[in-house]
XYZ file of C-alpha atoms in Angstrom:
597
model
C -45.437 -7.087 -37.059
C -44.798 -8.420 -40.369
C -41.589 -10.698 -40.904
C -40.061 -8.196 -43.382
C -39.722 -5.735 -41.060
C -38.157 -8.283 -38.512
C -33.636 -8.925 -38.414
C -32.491 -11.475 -36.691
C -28.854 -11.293 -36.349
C -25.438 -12.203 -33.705
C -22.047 -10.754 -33.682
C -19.573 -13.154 -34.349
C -15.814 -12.640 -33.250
C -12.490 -13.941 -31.384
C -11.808 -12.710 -27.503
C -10.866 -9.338 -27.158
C -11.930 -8.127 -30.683
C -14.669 -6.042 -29.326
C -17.662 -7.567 -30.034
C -19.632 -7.070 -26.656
C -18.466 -2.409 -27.125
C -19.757 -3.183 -30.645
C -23.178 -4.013 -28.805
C -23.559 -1.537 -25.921
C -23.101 1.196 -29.161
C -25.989 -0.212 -31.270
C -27.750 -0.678 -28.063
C -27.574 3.663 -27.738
C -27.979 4.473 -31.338
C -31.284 2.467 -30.929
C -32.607 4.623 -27.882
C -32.401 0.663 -26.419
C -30.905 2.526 -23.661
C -30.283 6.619 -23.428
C -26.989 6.034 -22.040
C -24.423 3.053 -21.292
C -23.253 3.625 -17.676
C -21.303 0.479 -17.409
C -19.742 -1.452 -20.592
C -20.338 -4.924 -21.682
C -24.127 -4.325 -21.064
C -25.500 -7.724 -22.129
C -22.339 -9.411 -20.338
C -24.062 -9.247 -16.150
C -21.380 -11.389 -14.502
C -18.777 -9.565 -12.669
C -16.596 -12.318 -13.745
C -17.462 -11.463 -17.766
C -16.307 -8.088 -17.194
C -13.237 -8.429 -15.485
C -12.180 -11.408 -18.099
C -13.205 -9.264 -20.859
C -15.297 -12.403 -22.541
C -18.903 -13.422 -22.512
C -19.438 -16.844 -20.821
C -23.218 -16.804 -21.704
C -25.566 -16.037 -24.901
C -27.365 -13.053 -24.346
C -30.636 -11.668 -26.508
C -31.910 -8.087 -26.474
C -34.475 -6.613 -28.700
C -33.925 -3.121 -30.435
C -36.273 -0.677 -32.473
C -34.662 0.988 -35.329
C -35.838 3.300 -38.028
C -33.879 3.016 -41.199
C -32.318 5.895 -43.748
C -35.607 4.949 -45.950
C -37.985 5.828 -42.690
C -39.412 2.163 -42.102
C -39.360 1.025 -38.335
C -37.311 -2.325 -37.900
C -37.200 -4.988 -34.804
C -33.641 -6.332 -34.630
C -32.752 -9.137 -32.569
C -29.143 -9.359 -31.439
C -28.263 -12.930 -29.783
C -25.070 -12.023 -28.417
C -22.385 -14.892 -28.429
C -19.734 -16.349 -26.264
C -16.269 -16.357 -27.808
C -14.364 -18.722 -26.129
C -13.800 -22.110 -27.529
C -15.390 -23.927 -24.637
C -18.798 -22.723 -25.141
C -18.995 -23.514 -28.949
C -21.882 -25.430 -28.795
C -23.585 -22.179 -26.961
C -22.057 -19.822 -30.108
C -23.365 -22.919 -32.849
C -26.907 -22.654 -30.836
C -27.211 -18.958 -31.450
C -26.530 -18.638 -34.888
C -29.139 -21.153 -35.644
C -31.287 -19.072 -34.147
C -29.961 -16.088 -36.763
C -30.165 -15.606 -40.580
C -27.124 -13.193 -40.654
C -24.000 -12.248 -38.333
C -21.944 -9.662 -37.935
C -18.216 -10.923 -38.726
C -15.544 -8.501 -36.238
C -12.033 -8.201 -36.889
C -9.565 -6.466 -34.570
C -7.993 -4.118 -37.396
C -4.933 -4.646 -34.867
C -4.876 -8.085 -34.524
C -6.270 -9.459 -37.633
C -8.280 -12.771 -38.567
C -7.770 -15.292 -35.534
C -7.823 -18.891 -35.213
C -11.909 -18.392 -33.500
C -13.016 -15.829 -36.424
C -12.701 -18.363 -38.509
C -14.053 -21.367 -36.789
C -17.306 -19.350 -35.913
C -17.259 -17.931 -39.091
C -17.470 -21.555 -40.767
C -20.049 -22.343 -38.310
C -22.403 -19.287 -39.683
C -21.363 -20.061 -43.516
C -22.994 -24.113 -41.901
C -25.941 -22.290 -40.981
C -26.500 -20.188 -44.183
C -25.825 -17.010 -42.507
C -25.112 -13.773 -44.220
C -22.239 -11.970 -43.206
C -21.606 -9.019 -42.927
C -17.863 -8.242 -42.638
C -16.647 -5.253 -39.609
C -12.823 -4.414 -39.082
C -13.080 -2.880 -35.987
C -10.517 -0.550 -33.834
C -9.227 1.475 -37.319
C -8.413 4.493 -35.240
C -5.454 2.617 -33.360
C -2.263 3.581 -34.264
C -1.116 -0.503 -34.570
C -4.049 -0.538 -36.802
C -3.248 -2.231 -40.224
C -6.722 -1.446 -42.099
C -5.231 -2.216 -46.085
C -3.605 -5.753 -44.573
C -6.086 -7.135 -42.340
C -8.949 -6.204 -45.091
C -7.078 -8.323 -47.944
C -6.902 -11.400 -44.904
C -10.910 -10.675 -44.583
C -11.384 -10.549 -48.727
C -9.633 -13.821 -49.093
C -11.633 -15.453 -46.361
C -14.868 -14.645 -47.544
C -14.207 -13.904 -51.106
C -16.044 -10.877 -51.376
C -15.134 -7.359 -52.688
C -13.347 -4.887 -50.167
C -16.023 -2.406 -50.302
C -18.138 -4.702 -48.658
C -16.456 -4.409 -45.699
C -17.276 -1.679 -42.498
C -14.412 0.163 -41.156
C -15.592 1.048 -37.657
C -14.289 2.171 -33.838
C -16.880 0.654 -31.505
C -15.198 2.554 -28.814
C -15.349 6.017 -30.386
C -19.001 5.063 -31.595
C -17.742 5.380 -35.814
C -19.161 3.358 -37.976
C -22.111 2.201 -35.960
C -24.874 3.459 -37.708
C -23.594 1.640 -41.279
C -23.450 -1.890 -39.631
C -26.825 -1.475 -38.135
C -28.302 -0.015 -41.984
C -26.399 -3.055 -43.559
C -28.182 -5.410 -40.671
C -31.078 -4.576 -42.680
C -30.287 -3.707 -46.107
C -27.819 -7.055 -46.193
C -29.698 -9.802 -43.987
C -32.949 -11.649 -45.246
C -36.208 -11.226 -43.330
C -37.422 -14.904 -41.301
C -39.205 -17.009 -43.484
C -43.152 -16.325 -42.732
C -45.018 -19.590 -41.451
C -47.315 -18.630 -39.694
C -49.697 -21.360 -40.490
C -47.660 -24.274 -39.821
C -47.490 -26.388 -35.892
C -45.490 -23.891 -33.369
C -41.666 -24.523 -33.502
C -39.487 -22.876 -31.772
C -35.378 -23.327 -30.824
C -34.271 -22.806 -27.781
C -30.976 -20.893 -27.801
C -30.466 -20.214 -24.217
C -31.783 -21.136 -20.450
C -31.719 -19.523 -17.061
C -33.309 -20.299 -13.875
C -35.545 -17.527 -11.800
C -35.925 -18.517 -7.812
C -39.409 -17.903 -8.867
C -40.556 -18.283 -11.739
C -38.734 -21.348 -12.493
C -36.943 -22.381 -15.893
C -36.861 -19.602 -18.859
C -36.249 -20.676 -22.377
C -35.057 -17.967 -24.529
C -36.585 -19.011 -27.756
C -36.726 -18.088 -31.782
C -40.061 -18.839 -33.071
C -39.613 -20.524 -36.466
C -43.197 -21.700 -37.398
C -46.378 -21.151 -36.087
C -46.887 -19.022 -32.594
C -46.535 -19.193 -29.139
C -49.403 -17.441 -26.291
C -50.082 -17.907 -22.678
C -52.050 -20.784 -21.767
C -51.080 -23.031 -24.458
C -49.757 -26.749 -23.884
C -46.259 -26.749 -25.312
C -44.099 -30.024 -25.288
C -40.081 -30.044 -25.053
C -39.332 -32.687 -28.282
C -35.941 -34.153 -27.039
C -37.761 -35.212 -23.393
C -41.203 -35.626 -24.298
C -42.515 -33.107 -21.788
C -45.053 -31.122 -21.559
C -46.115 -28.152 -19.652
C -48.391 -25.085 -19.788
C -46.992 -21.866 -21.079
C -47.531 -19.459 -17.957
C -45.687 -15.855 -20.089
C -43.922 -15.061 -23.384
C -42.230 -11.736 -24.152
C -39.202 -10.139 -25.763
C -35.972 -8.717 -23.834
C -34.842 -5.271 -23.872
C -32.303 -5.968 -20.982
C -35.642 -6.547 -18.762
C -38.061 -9.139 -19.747
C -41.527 -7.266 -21.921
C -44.396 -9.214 -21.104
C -46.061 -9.396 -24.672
C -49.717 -11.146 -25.690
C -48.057 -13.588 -28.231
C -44.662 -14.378 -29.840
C -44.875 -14.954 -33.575
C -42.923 -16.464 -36.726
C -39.654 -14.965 -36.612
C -39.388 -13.126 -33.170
C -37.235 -13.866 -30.518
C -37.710 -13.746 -26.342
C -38.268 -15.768 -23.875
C -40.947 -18.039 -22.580
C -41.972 -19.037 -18.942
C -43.167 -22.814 -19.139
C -43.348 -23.774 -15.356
C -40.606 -26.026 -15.647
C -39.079 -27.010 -12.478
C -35.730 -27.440 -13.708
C -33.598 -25.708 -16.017
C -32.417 -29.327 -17.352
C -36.380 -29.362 -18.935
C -35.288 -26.679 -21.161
C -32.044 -27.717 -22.692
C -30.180 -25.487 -25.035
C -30.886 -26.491 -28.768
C -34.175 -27.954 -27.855
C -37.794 -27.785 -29.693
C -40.549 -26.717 -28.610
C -43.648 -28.094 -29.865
C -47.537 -27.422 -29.828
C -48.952 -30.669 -27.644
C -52.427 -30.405 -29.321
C -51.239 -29.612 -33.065
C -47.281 -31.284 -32.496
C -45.101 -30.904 -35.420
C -43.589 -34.209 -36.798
C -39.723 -32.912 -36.899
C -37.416 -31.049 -34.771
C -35.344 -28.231 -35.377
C -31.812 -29.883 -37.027
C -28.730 -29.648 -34.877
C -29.670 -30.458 -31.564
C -27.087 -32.373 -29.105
C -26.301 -33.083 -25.680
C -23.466 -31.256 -24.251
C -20.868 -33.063 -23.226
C -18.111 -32.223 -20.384
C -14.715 -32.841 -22.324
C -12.803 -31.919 -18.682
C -13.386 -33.551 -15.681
C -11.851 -32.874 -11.954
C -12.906 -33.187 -8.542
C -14.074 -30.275 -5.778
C -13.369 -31.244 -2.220
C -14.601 -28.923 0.818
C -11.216 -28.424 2.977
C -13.120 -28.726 5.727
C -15.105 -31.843 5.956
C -18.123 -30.255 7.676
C -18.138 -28.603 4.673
C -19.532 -30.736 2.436
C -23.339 -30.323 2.649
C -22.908 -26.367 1.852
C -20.639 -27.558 -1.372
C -23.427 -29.574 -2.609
C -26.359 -27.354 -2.193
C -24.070 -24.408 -3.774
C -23.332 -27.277 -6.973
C -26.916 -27.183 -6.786
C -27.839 -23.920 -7.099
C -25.243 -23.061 -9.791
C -26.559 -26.171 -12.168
C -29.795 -24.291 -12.605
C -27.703 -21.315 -14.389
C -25.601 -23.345 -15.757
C -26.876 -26.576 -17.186
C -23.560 -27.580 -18.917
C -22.170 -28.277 -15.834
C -21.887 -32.187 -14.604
C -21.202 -33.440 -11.482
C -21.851 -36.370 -9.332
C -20.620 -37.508 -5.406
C -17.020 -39.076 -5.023
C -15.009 -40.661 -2.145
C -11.408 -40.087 -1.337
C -8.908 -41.727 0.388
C -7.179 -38.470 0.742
C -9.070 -36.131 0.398
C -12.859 -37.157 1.838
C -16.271 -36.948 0.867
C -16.191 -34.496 -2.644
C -17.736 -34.715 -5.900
C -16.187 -35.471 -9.470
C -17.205 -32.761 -11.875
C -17.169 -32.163 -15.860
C -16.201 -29.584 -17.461
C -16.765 -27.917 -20.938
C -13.113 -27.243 -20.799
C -10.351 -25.156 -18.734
C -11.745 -21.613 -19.075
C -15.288 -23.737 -18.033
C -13.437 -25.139 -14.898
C -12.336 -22.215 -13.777
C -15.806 -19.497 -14.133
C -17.038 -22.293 -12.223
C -14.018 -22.757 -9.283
C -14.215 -19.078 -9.563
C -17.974 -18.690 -9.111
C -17.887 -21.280 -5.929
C -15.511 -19.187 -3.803
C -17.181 -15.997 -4.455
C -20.927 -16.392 -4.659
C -21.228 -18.926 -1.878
C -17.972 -18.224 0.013
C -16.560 -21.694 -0.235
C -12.808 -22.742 0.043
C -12.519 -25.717 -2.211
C -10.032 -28.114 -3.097
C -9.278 -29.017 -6.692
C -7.531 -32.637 -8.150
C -5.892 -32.596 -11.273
C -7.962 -31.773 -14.570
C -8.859 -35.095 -16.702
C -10.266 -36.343 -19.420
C -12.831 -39.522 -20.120
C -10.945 -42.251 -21.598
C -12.314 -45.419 -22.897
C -10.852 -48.218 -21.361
C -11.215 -51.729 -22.629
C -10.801 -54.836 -20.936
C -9.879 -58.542 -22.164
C -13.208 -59.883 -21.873
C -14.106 -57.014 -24.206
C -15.932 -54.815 -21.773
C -16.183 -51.222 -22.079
C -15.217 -48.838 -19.420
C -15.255 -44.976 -19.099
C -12.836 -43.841 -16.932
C -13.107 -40.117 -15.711
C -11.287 -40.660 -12.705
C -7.597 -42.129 -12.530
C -8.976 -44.588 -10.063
C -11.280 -46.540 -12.306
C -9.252 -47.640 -14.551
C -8.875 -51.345 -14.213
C -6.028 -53.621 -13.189
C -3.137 -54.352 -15.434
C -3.843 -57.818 -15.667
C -7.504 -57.297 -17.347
C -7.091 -54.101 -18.986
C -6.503 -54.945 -23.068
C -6.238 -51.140 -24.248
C -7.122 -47.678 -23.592
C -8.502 -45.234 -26.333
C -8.426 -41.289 -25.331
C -10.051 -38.172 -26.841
C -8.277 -36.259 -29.500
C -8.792 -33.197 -31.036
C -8.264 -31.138 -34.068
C -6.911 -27.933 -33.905
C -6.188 -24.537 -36.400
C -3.659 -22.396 -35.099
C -2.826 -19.344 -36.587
C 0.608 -17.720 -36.290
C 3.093 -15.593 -37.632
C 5.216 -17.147 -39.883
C 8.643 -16.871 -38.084
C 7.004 -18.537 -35.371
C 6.230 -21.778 -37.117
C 9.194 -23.530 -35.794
C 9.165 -22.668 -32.018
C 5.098 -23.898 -32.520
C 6.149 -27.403 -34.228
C 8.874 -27.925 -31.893
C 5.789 -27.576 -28.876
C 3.477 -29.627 -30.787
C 5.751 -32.028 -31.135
C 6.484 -32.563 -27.364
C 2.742 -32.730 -26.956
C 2.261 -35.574 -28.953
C 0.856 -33.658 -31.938
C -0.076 -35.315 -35.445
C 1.241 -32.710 -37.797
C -1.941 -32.270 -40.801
C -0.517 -29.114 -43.113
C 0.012 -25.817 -43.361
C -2.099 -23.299 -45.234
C -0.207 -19.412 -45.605
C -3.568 -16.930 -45.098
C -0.643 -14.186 -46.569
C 3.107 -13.411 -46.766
C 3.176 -12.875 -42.910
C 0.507 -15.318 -41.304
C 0.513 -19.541 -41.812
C -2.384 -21.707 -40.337
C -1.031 -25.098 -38.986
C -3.317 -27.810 -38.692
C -2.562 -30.560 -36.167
C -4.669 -33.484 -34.451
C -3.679 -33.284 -30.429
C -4.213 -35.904 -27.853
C -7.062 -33.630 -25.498
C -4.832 -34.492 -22.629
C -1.969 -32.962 -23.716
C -3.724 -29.323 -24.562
C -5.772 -29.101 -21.366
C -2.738 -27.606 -19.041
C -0.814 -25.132 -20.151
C -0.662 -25.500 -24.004
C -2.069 -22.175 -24.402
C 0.045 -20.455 -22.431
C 3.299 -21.993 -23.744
C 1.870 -20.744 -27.383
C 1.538 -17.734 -26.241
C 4.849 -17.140 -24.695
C 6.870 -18.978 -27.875
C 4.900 -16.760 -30.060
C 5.031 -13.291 -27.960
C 1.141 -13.420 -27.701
C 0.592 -12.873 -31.549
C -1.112 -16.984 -32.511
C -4.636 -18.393 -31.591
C -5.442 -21.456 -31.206
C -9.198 -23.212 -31.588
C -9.883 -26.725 -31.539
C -12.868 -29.217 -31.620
C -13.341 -32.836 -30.881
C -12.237 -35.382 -33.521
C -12.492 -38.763 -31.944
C -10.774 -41.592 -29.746
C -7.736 -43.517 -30.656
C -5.953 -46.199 -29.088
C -2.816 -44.999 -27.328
C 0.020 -46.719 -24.875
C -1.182 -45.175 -22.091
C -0.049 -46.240 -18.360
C -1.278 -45.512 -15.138
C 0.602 -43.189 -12.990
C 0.366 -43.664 -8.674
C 2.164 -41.325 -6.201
C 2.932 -43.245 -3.136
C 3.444 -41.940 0.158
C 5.315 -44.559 2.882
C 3.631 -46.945 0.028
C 0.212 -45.303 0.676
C -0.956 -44.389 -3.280
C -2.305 -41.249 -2.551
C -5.621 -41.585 -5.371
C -5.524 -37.683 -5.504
C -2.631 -36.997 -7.519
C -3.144 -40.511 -9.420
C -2.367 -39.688 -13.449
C -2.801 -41.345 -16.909
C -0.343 -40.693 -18.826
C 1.066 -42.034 -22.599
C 4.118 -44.763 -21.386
C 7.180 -42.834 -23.295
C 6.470 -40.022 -20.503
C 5.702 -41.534 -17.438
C 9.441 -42.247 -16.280
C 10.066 -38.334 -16.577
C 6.972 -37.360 -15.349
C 7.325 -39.631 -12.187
C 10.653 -38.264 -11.255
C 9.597 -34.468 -11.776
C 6.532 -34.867 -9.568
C 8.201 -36.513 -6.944
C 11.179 -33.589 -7.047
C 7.962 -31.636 -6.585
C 6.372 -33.181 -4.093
C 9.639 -33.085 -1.802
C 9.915 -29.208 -1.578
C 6.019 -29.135 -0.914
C 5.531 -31.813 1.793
C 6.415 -30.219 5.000
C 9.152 -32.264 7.497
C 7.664 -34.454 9.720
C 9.147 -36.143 12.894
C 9.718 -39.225 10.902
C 10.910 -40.049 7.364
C 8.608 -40.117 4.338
C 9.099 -41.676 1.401
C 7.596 -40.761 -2.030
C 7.493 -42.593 -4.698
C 5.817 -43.173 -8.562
C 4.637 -46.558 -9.157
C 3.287 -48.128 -12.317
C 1.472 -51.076 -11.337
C 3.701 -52.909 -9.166
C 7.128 -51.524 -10.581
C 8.550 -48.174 -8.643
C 9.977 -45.973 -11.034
C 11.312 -42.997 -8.954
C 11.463 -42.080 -5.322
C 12.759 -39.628 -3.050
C 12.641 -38.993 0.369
C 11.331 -36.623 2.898
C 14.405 -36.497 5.425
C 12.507 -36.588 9.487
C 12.975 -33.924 11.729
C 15.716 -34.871 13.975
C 15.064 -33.925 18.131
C 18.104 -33.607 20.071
C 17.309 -36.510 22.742
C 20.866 -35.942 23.918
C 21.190 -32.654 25.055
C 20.544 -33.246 28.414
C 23.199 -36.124 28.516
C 26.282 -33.697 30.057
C 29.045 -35.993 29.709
C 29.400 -39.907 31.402
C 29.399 -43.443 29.523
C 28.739 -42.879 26.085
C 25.814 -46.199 26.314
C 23.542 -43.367 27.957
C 23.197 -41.479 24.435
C 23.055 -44.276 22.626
C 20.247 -46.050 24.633
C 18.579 -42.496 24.175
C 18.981 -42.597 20.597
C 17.940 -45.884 20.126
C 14.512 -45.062 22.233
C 14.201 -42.326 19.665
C 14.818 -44.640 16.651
C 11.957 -47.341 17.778
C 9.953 -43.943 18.441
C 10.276 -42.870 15.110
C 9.642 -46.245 13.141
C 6.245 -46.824 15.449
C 5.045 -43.326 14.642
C 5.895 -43.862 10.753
C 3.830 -47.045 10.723
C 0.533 -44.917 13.047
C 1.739 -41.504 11.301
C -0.215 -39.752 8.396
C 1.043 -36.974 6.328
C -0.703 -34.039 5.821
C -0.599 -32.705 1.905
C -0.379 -28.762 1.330
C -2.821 -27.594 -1.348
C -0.167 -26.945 -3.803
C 0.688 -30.478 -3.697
C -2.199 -31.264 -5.564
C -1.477 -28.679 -8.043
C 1.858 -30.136 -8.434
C 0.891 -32.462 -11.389
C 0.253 -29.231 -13.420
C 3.687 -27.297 -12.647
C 5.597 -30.008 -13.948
C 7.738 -28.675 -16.929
């Protein structure tokens, strides 16, 4: 098929605005499928569904025949719309020359519309503007279309009033696909390249790239090489996807699907790769390509030892449908044999906690969420430190530099205070404040990454009744006065619930989690004391009062020396049993760190 007759395009939007209905309706007025009998078609996870958000890209190829009767392949890469997987979203529109902008008519632009919709304006991308949900009655079409028509600068007729759910307004977004987005460029004569926007791993087939050709062509039987590793393999299928895979003879300039190389490993085909012709290789890659990096990291402990082997092999088998996830095997004092993790970010963490306990049935224990700091000692050595427990002594540590990011969020005005007040408890570096209109500000802030991983979001959401959005992205590292926080138990640090934390707030934070830690640590028969430590220096500590037996109740009456030589029995008891004893910690104690006010 010529290139002019070929759309490749994504839908761009923030959680919840309705991007993935907006799909399963051009997916029917296609005759992609007769009927939808489930929603969120291209979203297969259970977990996507019940969430309401897309974790991972998705591509699906329709056939369309437009108003002027010309037959038209459109390519739809849907997108994830959660801050985490940005580098998924930035991956996809490269792979696009236009994308569908949708705005909750409700709602109105949110902190994520705009973030991905800079990242398509980056990539060149024409948009084409949707304000979706106009038949709700909390719909406010005339408002929210002025907040798009500032954004974008473009006249208000532009814009496509449409109900995804109630199917209006369909059939003009898929006409402007094509009357509004530029066909691929045609190469066809120049050395294969091709991005890969997406990877998944089949038990038999191995590794499949989902791929845009840019230049060139890809068959069966060809040598391809991977640019970023220098590998090569033999191309065993190509095709396109129409929610199945459509074995095809060749994939050409311009046309997206997916290609089978033999690759053992989904790590071969890493998301924003090229691939490259091994006989006729092209000289440059595709631009934008990056590894991804885990901004989160936390450990998964079994919580039964035994346990372990199945946790790995299930780590295992989720890495090869999920290559952003890191991970790598850790020891314990408390806690055993585990592994330390990384993470994309929170939501990340949890699809894959989630994912653990029900696809492979596992009960696993979680340590507090961190991030990688940079550590630097006085002999000027470098030192990441993932884990509390790697960060060096006090006497050769010089500084510590951690992550920090910088975030939009967009609120209400008469919130603005309540948000400044929270950003300034966390630390925040207060940038401006831009007014999108008379009722909705944008604050701009630069956050320590620590500080935002917990419960930022849902403290924003509760000061501001659920009405601002936040998005953020990495900025870089700073130096901060940061301290190392141990929980001691009977003067055991317990390396668990370890905790770096900026100096100002670790005399508060010490005392909170040891209040904590009190009501959660069940009595034992002998007294245990808890403590917070910096270095050497204690700075709180309460105790866990002993369980008191009643060694006297069979003393009825006599000399009084008969209870006390009981009770002193008991006392040398108790203090040989605290020095042989070890206390058991509750789940929840773990999870104490993070319900700390």
């Amino acid at each position: 098929m010529s290139t002019q007759h070929i759309r490749n395009f994504c839908i761009i939007a923030h959680i919840d605005h309705g991007k993935s209905t907006l799909a399963d309706r051009m997916l029917e007025k296609t005759g992609t499928l007769s009927r939808v009998n489930v929603d969120q078609v291209l979203d297969d996870m259970d977990l996507e569904r019940e969430r309401g958000i897309t974790i991972k890209a998705h591509s699906v190829t329709m056939s369309y025949k437009h108003t002027a009767g010309k037959d038209y392949t459109l390519n739809l890469i849907d997108t994830p719309g959660h801050v985490d997987f940005t580098y998924e979203v930035s991956r996809s529109l490269a792979a696009c020359e236009g994308a569908v902008l949708v705005v909750d008519a409700a709602q109105g632009v949110e902190a994520q519309t705009i973030s991905n919709l800079y990242l398509a304006l980056e990539n060149d991308l024409t948009i084409i503007p949707v304000l979706n949900k106009v038949d709700l009655k909390s719909a406010q079409v005339e408002a929210v279309s002025q907040q798009v028509v500032d954004i974008l600068g473009i006249d208000k007729s532009e814009i496509i009033l449409s109900s995804a759910k109630a199917g209006q307004g369909v059939d003009e977004v898929l006409a402007a696909v094509v009357d509004r987005i530029p066909p691929p460029a045609d190469n066809p004569d120049q050395p294969l390249r091709a991005l890969i926007f997406d990877s998944i791993f089949d038990s038999y087939r191995g590794a499949i790239a989902y791929i845009r050709v840019f230049e060139g062509q890809i068959v069966p039987g060809m040598e391809i090489k991977f640019f970023s590793t220098g590998k090569k393999f033999e191309v065993a299928e190509v095709g396109v996807l129409q929610l199945d895979k459509l074995k095809r003879k060749k994939l050409a300039v311009g046309e997206v699907g997916y290609c089978i190389p033999g690759a053992k490993q989904v790590e071969d085909t890493k998301v924003g790769d090229t691939i490259i012709s091994a006989s006729n290789p092209a000289t440059e890659p595709l631009p934008g390509y990056q590894e991804v990096k885990p901004m989160v990291f936390s450990g998964l402990f079994p919580t039964e030892n035994e346990d372990y082997e199945e946790l790995r092999s299930s780590l295992e088998r989720l890495k090869l449908n999920d290559s952003s996830l890191m991970y790598e095997p850790e020891t314990s004092q408390a806690l055993g044999f585990g592994f330390r993790a990384g993470f994309l970010g929170l939501l990340h963490m949890e699809i894959i906690q989630e994912r653990l306990e029900r696809e492979y049935g596992l009960d696993i224990l979680t340590t507090v969420p961190n991030v990688e700091y940079r550590a630097y000692t006085k002999a000027g050595e470098l030192v990441l430190v993932d884990n509390p427990a790697l960060l060096p002594a006090l006497g050769v540590l010089d500084y510590i530099q951690e992550p920090y990011i910088s975030a939009d969020i967009i609120t209400p005005t008469e919130y603005i205070g309540n948000i400044m007040k929270l950003s300034q408890d966390r630390r925040g570096i207060y940038k401006n404040t831009e007014y999108i209109d008379q009722t909705r500000a944008s604050l701009h802030y630069d956050f320590p990454l620590a500080e935002i991983i917990f419960d930022f979001y849902d403290k924003l959401k509760s000061l501001t009744r659920g009405y601002a959005s936040l998005d953020y992205h990495f900025d870089d590292y700073r130096r901060s006065d940061l301290v190392k926080l141990d929980i001691m138990l009977n003067n055991e640090p317990v390396d668990a619930l370890s905790y770096i934390i900026h100096k100002d707030k670790a005399f508060e934070w010490g005392r909170k989690i040891c209040s904590k830690l009190k009501e959660l640590i069940p009595r034992q028969l002998f007294e245990v004391a808890v403590q917070a430590a910096i270095g050497n220096k204690i700075i709180s500590r309460t105790t866990v009062r002993a369980l008191r037996k009643n060694v006297t109740a069979k003393c009825y009456g006599g000399d009084i020396s008969r209870k006390r030589k009981l009770l002193e029995r008991q006392k040398e008891g108790k203090k040989r049993m605290k020095q042989v004893g070890k206390v058991e910690l509750p789940q929840e104690a773990f999870l104490a760190v993070l319900k700390v006010e």
